[in-house]
Amino acid sequence: MREKLESLKREAEEKIRAASDPEGLKELRVKYLGKKGEITSVLRGMKDLSPEERPVVGALANEVRNRLEEWIRAKESELEEARLQARLKRETVDVTLPGQPRPLGGVHPLNAVIEQIEDIFVGMGFEVAEGPEVETDYYNFEALNLPKDHPARDMQDSFYITPELLLRTQTSPVQVRSMQSKEGKVPVKIICPGKVYRRDDDDATHSHQFTQVEGLVVDRGIAMSELHGTLLAFAEQMFGEKLESRLRPSYFPFTEPSVEMDISCVQCGGSGCRMCKYSGWIEILGAGMVHPRVLERGGYDSERYTGFAFGMGPERIALLKYGIDDIRQFYTNDLRFLRQFQSV
Ligand code: 2NL
């Protein structure tokens, strides 16, 4: 039995040393040290030994078992360590490697200008109002003092969906809706930015879809001087403190009197150049005192309240501000164009 134990020990040592993975090692543990393992079966045979031999063989068996246990445990940690090292090597991340650059977008120049216009008016106490792009004939025209026979209502000029519904041609209907929802309370002090639509052949200065920012103030005692002061403050913040401005008489069906505002040319400062067609002046917006009929449609007594309104085209403002010569640049998404505005 002694020889049997010694040979078991040698055989096991050999196999434990050769084990290459924890699973194989586990099988060896079962094979030698398990309940039905080889050592156990040797111990079971001890009952046939003489009383003198029994303790000697017993001690040897215990020693062999302890050694095997020791070797297996040592091999186990060796294999685990090797497995860990392999995994660390495989999964190593070099944090000093340069990252993958992610392409960053920028604000579209037209949206940048619209946001800037909003900021300037919000700074003067205006609120931003928005409304539907599909409008009724009533809000888009009738309420704005454009009667049925008005030339601006020509079917050829607007995108009609039904005889009563169309894509709005201006953002003024939002202002009429806002007036109505205030139920006669003052002040009304809003700006309405948004997309508008007109049937037009696209070229460098026209687009069938463009943007507009309109503004409206209604209160007691609003006069032309409030209009002038507000729009001059806007122009100075948009184009610079040094500019000159003037109001010229004009005509819009929804305002009376109506004006157009010019500023000294942003390009030449007023001395005359191609941009201002050698006049020294650049038109930036249209405005006027709200027509009494429009006030009444909005739910305001035109005997008690007055108001001013204005409308401007962000495309035009952006063309002037950035020296762009073709409105189509805003809609064709040429990245070479757009990338020039990434910091805006
Ligand atoms: C322009 C001129 C203008 C208005 C828009 C307006 C709105 C209401 C009442 C009265 Cl609710 N007026 N809007 C007034 C004058 C001019 O736009 O050249 N826009 C690009």
XYZ file of C-alpha atoms and ligand atoms in Angstrom:
364
model
C 0.000 0.000 0.000
C 2.935 2.226 0.652
C 4.147 1.762 -2.932
C 0.649 2.402 -4.152
C 0.547 5.718 -2.251
C 4.029 6.736 -3.456
C 3.181 6.001 -7.053
C -0.137 7.843 -6.713
C 1.782 10.816 -5.367
C 4.277 10.809 -8.265
C 1.575 10.357 -10.854
C -0.540 13.138 -9.348
C 2.414 15.511 -9.068
C 3.155 14.982 -12.738
C -0.435 15.628 -13.775
C -0.889 18.655 -11.534
C 2.266 20.218 -12.939
C 1.029 19.586 -16.482
C -2.482 21.035 -15.886
C -3.038 23.991 -18.197
C -6.424 25.285 -17.093
C -8.518 25.509 -13.870
C -11.108 23.096 -15.271
C -8.533 20.343 -15.814
C -7.184 20.987 -12.338
C -10.625 20.622 -10.831
C -10.953 17.208 -12.479
C -7.630 16.159 -10.933
C -8.843 17.251 -7.507
C -11.916 15.051 -7.893
C -9.856 12.183 -9.281
C -7.387 12.092 -6.358
C -8.994 13.811 -3.389
C -12.708 13.413 -4.094
C -15.099 11.191 -2.107
C -14.677 8.457 -4.686
C -11.093 9.480 -5.416
C -7.986 7.345 -5.400
C -6.629 8.394 -1.987
C -10.001 7.726 -0.414
C -10.077 4.265 -1.906
C -6.598 3.529 -0.523
C -7.742 4.653 2.917
C -10.745 2.467 2.609
C -8.426 -0.546 2.118
C -6.685 0.148 5.472
C -9.008 -2.123 7.359
C -7.139 -5.088 5.857
C -3.807 -3.946 7.311
C -2.219 -5.182 10.519
C -2.615 -2.966 13.606
C 1.105 -2.050 13.446
C 1.005 -1.014 9.820
C -2.239 0.927 10.023
C -0.949 4.150 11.717
C 2.132 4.234 9.506
C 0.172 3.917 6.276
C -2.465 6.263 7.683
C 0.155 8.918 8.350
C 1.598 8.470 4.881
C -1.841 8.698 3.285
C -2.525 11.898 5.191
C 0.780 13.335 4.135
C 0.162 12.457 0.479
C -3.286 14.016 0.682
C -1.898 17.201 2.215
C 0.820 17.478 -0.397
C -1.624 16.977 -3.245
C -3.916 19.561 -1.703
C -0.971 21.973 -1.456
C 0.151 21.430 -5.051
C -3.326 21.759 -6.424
C -3.892 25.011 -4.544
C -0.538 26.398 -5.680
C -1.301 25.402 -9.279
C -4.775 26.923 -8.950
C -3.462 30.345 -8.021
C -0.792 30.067 -10.698
C -3.429 29.373 -13.370
C -5.759 32.079 -12.068
C -2.947 34.591 -12.076
C -2.012 33.609 -15.635
C -5.625 33.937 -16.733
C -5.856 37.386 -15.103
C -2.645 38.553 -16.720
C -3.833 37.375 -20.145
C -7.117 39.200 -19.659
C -5.435 42.401 -18.505
C -3.195 42.256 -21.525
C -6.134 41.660 -23.862
C -8.287 44.413 -22.380
C -5.683 47.072 -21.850
C -6.827 50.547 -22.882
C -4.179 53.057 -23.748
C -5.689 56.229 -22.338
C -2.965 58.306 -23.938
C -4.089 57.425 -27.492
C -5.700 60.357 -29.319
C -9.538 60.215 -29.288
C -11.824 59.815 -32.280
C -12.770 63.333 -33.341
C -16.562 63.804 -33.392
C -17.863 66.234 -36.015
C -19.517 69.170 -34.244
C -22.433 71.023 -35.781
C -23.005 74.739 -35.567
C -25.997 77.029 -35.413
C -27.272 77.843 -38.916
C -26.497 81.513 -39.699
C -30.170 82.239 -40.303
C -31.153 80.772 -36.928
C -28.287 82.665 -35.295
C -29.698 85.923 -36.668
C -33.264 85.048 -35.620
C -32.040 84.217 -32.107
C -30.127 87.484 -31.973
C -33.219 89.452 -33.032
C -35.218 87.633 -30.344
C -32.569 88.378 -27.705
C -32.548 92.085 -28.523
C -36.333 92.430 -28.256
C -36.598 90.178 -25.201
C -34.043 92.553 -23.665
C -36.572 95.342 -24.233
C -39.386 93.422 -22.552
C -40.980 91.670 -25.534
C -42.292 88.124 -25.366
C -41.848 85.600 -28.174
C -45.094 84.234 -29.644
C -45.501 81.429 -32.165
C -48.419 80.098 -34.170
C -49.521 77.776 -36.996
C -47.930 77.812 -40.450
C -51.184 76.631 -42.010
C -53.581 79.542 -41.528
C -57.113 80.485 -42.325
C -57.805 83.105 -44.917
C -59.355 85.145 -42.121
C -56.265 85.411 -39.903
C -53.783 85.688 -42.735
C -55.646 88.390 -44.697
C -59.098 89.494 -43.568
C -58.141 90.415 -39.982
C -55.156 92.338 -41.324
C -57.298 94.664 -43.404
C -56.646 92.868 -46.666
C -60.160 92.540 -48.097
C -61.157 89.821 -50.561
C -60.415 91.921 -53.637
C -56.938 93.005 -52.484
C -54.222 92.225 -55.055
C -52.008 90.562 -52.377
C -54.723 87.914 -52.047
C -54.332 86.743 -55.614
C -54.467 82.934 -55.642
C -51.350 83.080 -57.806
C -49.294 84.573 -54.980
C -50.019 82.196 -52.097
C -49.987 78.453 -51.459
C -53.671 77.677 -50.946
C -54.621 74.279 -49.517
C -58.385 74.837 -49.701
C -60.235 78.076 -50.546
C -60.148 78.858 -46.807
C -56.725 77.466 -45.807
C -53.262 78.505 -46.924
C -49.603 78.509 -45.879
C -49.237 81.813 -44.045
C -47.642 84.565 -46.114
C -46.539 86.545 -43.055
C -46.360 85.983 -39.284
C -48.957 88.706 -38.568
C -51.766 86.154 -38.047
C -49.884 85.014 -34.920
C -50.098 88.581 -33.639
C -53.834 88.786 -34.307
C -54.293 85.498 -32.430
C -52.160 86.819 -29.553
C -54.221 90.015 -29.336
C -57.436 88.022 -29.248
C -56.162 85.692 -26.531
C -55.253 88.686 -24.318
C -58.939 89.662 -24.322
C -58.312 93.397 -24.355
C -55.585 93.449 -21.669
C -52.550 95.698 -22.177
C -49.718 95.919 -22.841
C -49.311 93.627 -25.814
C -45.591 93.442 -26.447
C -44.626 90.494 -28.607
C -42.391 89.393 -31.433
C -43.331 86.555 -33.762
C -40.522 84.748 -35.571
C -41.275 81.990 -38.048
C -41.400 80.536 -41.540
C -43.644 82.087 -44.177
C -44.491 81.055 -47.740
C -45.179 82.881 -50.992
C -45.438 81.618 -54.542
C -42.341 83.012 -56.125
C -39.611 81.887 -58.474
C -36.460 81.390 -56.429
C -33.475 83.553 -57.325
C -30.662 85.387 -55.519
C -33.090 87.683 -53.692
C -36.372 85.688 -53.656
C -37.422 82.416 -52.077
C -40.832 80.716 -51.938
C -40.104 79.878 -48.300
C -38.402 82.358 -46.014
C -38.511 83.663 -42.465
C -39.975 86.715 -40.867
C -39.868 88.380 -37.480
C -42.759 90.685 -36.777
C -43.323 92.720 -33.654
C -46.354 94.336 -32.077
C -46.898 96.739 -29.191
C -50.382 97.786 -28.079
C -51.036 100.052 -25.085
C -52.444 103.426 -24.143
C -50.559 106.347 -25.663
C -48.287 104.433 -28.044
C -47.048 106.866 -30.693
C -44.646 106.988 -33.614
C -41.892 108.064 -31.190
C -42.110 104.691 -29.375
C -41.826 102.936 -32.709
C -38.801 104.994 -33.704
C -36.996 104.631 -30.372
C -37.571 100.877 -30.208
C -36.455 100.203 -33.773
C -33.415 102.475 -33.474
C -32.358 100.611 -30.304
C -32.770 97.365 -32.242
C -30.745 98.564 -35.241
C -27.907 99.819 -33.044
C -27.644 96.500 -31.209
C -27.814 94.563 -34.456
C -25.517 96.650 -36.656
C -23.517 98.871 -34.285
C -23.889 102.084 -32.259
C -22.485 104.404 -34.874
C -25.208 104.105 -37.494
C -27.550 106.795 -38.779
C -31.190 105.954 -39.366
C -34.216 107.419 -41.092
C -37.884 106.576 -41.486
C -39.400 106.981 -44.953
C -43.157 107.053 -45.613
C -44.455 103.801 -47.069
C -47.656 101.812 -47.366
C -48.938 98.577 -45.778
C -52.631 97.679 -45.538
C -52.320 96.820 -41.812
C -50.592 100.016 -40.632
C -51.406 103.718 -40.986
C -49.208 105.645 -41.237
C -46.610 103.209 -42.557
C -42.866 103.648 -42.766
C -39.735 101.888 -43.886
C -36.580 102.154 -41.853
C -33.195 102.718 -43.446
C -29.836 102.625 -41.730
C -26.595 104.101 -43.037
C -24.940 101.518 -45.279
C -23.236 98.763 -43.248
C -20.639 98.408 -46.011
C -19.539 101.993 -46.752
C -20.955 103.882 -43.787
C -22.971 106.167 -46.042
C -20.494 107.353 -48.641
C -21.999 105.131 -51.333
C -21.094 101.696 -52.675
C -22.528 98.803 -54.691
C -24.319 97.334 -51.683
C -26.419 100.482 -51.073
C -26.641 101.197 -54.795
C -24.654 104.397 -54.130
C -27.442 105.861 -51.991
C -25.652 105.505 -48.646
C -28.808 103.943 -47.144
C -29.971 100.371 -46.592
C -33.583 99.389 -45.926
C -33.873 96.967 -43.007
C -37.571 96.766 -42.109
C -41.131 97.981 -42.573
C -43.320 99.314 -39.771
C -46.175 101.602 -38.845
C -48.971 102.448 -36.439
C -51.417 99.547 -36.264
C -54.458 100.229 -38.430
C -57.554 100.878 -36.249
C -59.419 98.133 -38.089
C -56.684 95.607 -37.171
C -56.800 96.707 -33.512
C -60.566 96.152 -33.503
C -60.171 92.685 -35.061
C -57.724 91.893 -32.269
C -60.309 92.896 -29.680
C -58.954 96.366 -28.791
C -60.957 99.602 -28.739
C -59.093 101.765 -31.250
C -60.434 104.910 -29.536
C -58.582 104.015 -26.339
C -55.547 102.084 -27.519
C -52.903 102.560 -30.167
C -50.026 100.400 -31.231
C -47.069 100.033 -33.519
C -45.987 97.029 -35.522
C -43.020 96.089 -37.646
C -41.832 93.290 -39.834
C -38.393 92.286 -41.002
C -36.751 89.494 -42.974
C -33.964 87.672 -41.119
C -32.548 86.555 -44.483
C -32.077 90.167 -45.480
C -30.592 91.072 -42.071
C -28.170 88.126 -42.361
C -27.226 89.010 -45.962
C -26.340 92.526 -44.819
C -24.620 91.480 -41.604
C -22.414 88.801 -43.175
C -22.075 90.223 -46.692
C -23.771 87.224 -48.334
C -24.971 87.847 -51.892
C -27.420 85.002 -52.541
C -30.401 84.062 -50.355
C -30.280 80.492 -51.717
C -27.125 79.940 -49.657
C -29.382 79.658 -46.617
C -31.382 76.748 -48.005
C -29.020 74.666 -50.134
C -26.897 73.458 -47.203
C -23.534 73.682 -48.887
C -21.220 72.680 -46.033
C -18.465 74.961 -47.323
C -20.862 77.865 -46.748
C -22.266 76.645 -43.427
C -18.855 75.853 -41.915
C -17.917 79.521 -42.099
C -20.500 80.173 -39.385
C -19.547 77.394 -36.975
C -18.647 79.764 -34.167
C -21.882 81.771 -34.461
C -42.011 94.108 -44.006
C -43.135 94.834 -43.396
C -44.689 94.797 -41.616
C -46.396 94.631 -39.987
C -45.450 94.034 -40.787
C -48.309 94.105 -38.561
C -48.915 93.122 -37.807
C -50.086 93.424 -37.172
C -50.639 94.644 -37.260
C -50.001 95.573 -38.025
Cl -50.855 92.241 -36.263
N -48.855 95.310 -38.641
N -47.157 93.812 -39.182
C -46.548 95.999 -39.996
C -45.757 96.746 -40.855
C -44.814 96.145 -41.652
O -43.758 94.122 -42.390
O -41.331 94.648 -44.827
N -41.759 92.883 -43.598
C -40.683 92.110 -44.082
